[in-house]
PDB file of C-alpha atoms in Angstrom:
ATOM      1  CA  UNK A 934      72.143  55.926 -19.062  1.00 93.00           C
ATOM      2  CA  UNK A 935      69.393  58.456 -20.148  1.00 94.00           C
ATOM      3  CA  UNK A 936      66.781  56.181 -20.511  1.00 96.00           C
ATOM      4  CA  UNK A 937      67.335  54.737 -16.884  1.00 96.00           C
ATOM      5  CA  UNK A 938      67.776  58.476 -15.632  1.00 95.00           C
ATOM      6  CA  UNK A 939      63.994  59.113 -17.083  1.00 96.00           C
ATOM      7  CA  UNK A 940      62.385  55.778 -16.229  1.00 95.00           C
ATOM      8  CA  UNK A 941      63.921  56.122 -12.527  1.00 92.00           C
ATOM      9  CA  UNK A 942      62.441  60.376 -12.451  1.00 93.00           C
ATOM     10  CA  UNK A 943      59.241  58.776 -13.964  1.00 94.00           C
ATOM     11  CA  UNK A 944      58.654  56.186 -11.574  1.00 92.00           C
ATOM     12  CA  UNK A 945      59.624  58.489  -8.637  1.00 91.00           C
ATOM     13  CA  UNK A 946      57.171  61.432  -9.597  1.00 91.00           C
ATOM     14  CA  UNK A 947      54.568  59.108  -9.812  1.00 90.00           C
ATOM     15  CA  UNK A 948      55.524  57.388  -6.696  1.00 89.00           C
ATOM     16  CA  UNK A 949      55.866  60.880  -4.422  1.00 89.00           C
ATOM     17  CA  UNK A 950      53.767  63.254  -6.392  1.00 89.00           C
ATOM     18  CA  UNK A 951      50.768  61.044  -8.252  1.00 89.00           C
ATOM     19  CA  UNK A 952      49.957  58.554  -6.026  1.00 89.00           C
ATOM     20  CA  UNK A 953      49.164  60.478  -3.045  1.00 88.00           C
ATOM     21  CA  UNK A 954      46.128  62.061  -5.066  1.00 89.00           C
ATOM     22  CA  UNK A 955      44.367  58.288  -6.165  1.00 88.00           C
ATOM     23  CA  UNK A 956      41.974  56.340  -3.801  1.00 91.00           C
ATOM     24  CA  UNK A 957      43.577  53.980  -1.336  1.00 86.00           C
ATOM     25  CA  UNK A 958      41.680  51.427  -2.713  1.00 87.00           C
ATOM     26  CA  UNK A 959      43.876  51.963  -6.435  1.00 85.00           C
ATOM     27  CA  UNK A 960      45.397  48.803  -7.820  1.00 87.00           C
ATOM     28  CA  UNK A 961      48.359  51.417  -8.589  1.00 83.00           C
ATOM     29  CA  UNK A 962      49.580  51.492  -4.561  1.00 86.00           C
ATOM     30  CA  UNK A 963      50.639  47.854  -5.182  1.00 86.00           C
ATOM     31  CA  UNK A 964      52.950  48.036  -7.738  1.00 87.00           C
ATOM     32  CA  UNK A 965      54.878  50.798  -4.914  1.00 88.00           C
ATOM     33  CA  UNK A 966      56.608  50.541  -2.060  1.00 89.00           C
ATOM     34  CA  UNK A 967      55.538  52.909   1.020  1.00 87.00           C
ATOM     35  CA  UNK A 968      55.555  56.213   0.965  1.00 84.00           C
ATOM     36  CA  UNK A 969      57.368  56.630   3.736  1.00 88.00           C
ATOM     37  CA  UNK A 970      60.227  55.173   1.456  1.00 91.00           C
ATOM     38  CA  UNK A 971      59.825  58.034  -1.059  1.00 89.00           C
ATOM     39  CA  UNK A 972      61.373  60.041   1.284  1.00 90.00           C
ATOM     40  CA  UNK A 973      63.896  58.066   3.560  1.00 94.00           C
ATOM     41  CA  UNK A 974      65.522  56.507   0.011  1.00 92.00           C
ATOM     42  CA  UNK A 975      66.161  59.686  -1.524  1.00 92.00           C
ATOM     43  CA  UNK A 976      67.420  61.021   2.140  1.00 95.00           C
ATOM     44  CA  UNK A 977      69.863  58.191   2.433  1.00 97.00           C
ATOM     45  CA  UNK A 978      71.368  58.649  -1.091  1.00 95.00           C
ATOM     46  CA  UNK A 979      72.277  61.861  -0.473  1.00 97.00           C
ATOM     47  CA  UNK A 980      73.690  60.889   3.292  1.00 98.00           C
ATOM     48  CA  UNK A 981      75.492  58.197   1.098  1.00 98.00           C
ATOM     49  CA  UNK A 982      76.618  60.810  -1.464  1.00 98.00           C
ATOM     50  CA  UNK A 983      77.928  63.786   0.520  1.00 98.00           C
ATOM     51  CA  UNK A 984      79.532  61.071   2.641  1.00 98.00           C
ATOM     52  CA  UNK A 985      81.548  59.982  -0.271  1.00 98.00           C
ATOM     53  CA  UNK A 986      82.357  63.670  -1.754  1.00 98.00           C
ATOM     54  CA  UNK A 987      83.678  64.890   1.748  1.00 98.00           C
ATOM     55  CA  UNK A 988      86.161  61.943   2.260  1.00 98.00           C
ATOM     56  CA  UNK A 989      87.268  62.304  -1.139  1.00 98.00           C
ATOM     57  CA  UNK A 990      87.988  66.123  -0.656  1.00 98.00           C
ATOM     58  CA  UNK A 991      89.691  64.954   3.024  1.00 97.00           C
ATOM     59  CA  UNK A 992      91.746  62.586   1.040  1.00 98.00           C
ATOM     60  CA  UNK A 993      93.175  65.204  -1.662  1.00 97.00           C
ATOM     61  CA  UNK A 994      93.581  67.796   1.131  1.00 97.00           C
ATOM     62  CA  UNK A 995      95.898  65.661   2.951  1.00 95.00           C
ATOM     63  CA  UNK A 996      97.416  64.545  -0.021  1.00 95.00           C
ATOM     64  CA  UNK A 997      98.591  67.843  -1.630  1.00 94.00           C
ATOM     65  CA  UNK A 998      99.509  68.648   2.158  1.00 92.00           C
ATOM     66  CA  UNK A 999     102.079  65.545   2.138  1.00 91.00           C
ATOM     67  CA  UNK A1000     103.401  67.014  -1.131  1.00 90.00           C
ATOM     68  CA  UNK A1001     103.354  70.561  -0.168  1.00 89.00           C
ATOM     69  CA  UNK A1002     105.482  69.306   3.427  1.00 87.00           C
ATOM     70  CA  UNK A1003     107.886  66.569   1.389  1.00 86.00           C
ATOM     71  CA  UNK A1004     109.006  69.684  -1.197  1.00 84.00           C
ATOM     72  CA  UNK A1005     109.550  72.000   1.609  1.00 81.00           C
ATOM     73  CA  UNK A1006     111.626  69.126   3.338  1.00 77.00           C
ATOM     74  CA  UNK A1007     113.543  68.909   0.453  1.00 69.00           C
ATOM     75  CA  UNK A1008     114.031  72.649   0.088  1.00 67.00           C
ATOM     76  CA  UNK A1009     115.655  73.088   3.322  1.00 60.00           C
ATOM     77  CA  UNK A1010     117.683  69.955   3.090  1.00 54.00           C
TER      78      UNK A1010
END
């Protein structure tokens, strides 16, 4: 899982930060994909991501508020 952590960082950097500074005319802009891309991938991810983390937090909220109402219901019962 390391090794794909650093080959994805690797690629990236040299995708955002390298290739910008070469010639057009490079052979290395083929083996990439736009760079508009290096920006609206990462920017979707993280859409994706805090997405995910909020319902998941929404979720457990109402969950421990079920619990907290169900052992108050059966206090008063």
């Amino acid at each position: 899982m390391l090794l794909t952590a650093a080959v994805i960082f690797t690629y990236y950097t040299i995708w955002a930060l390298i290739l910008p500074l070469l010639p057009a005319d490079s052979t290395f802009h083929d083996r990439f994909p736009s760079r508009e891309w290096a920006v609206k991938l990462p920017a979707f991810i993280l859409l994706v991501g805090l997405t995910g983390i909020g319902g998941l937090l929404g979720m457990v909220m109402m969950k421990e508020a079920q619990k907290k109402r169900a052992k108050i219901g059966l206090k008063s019962a």
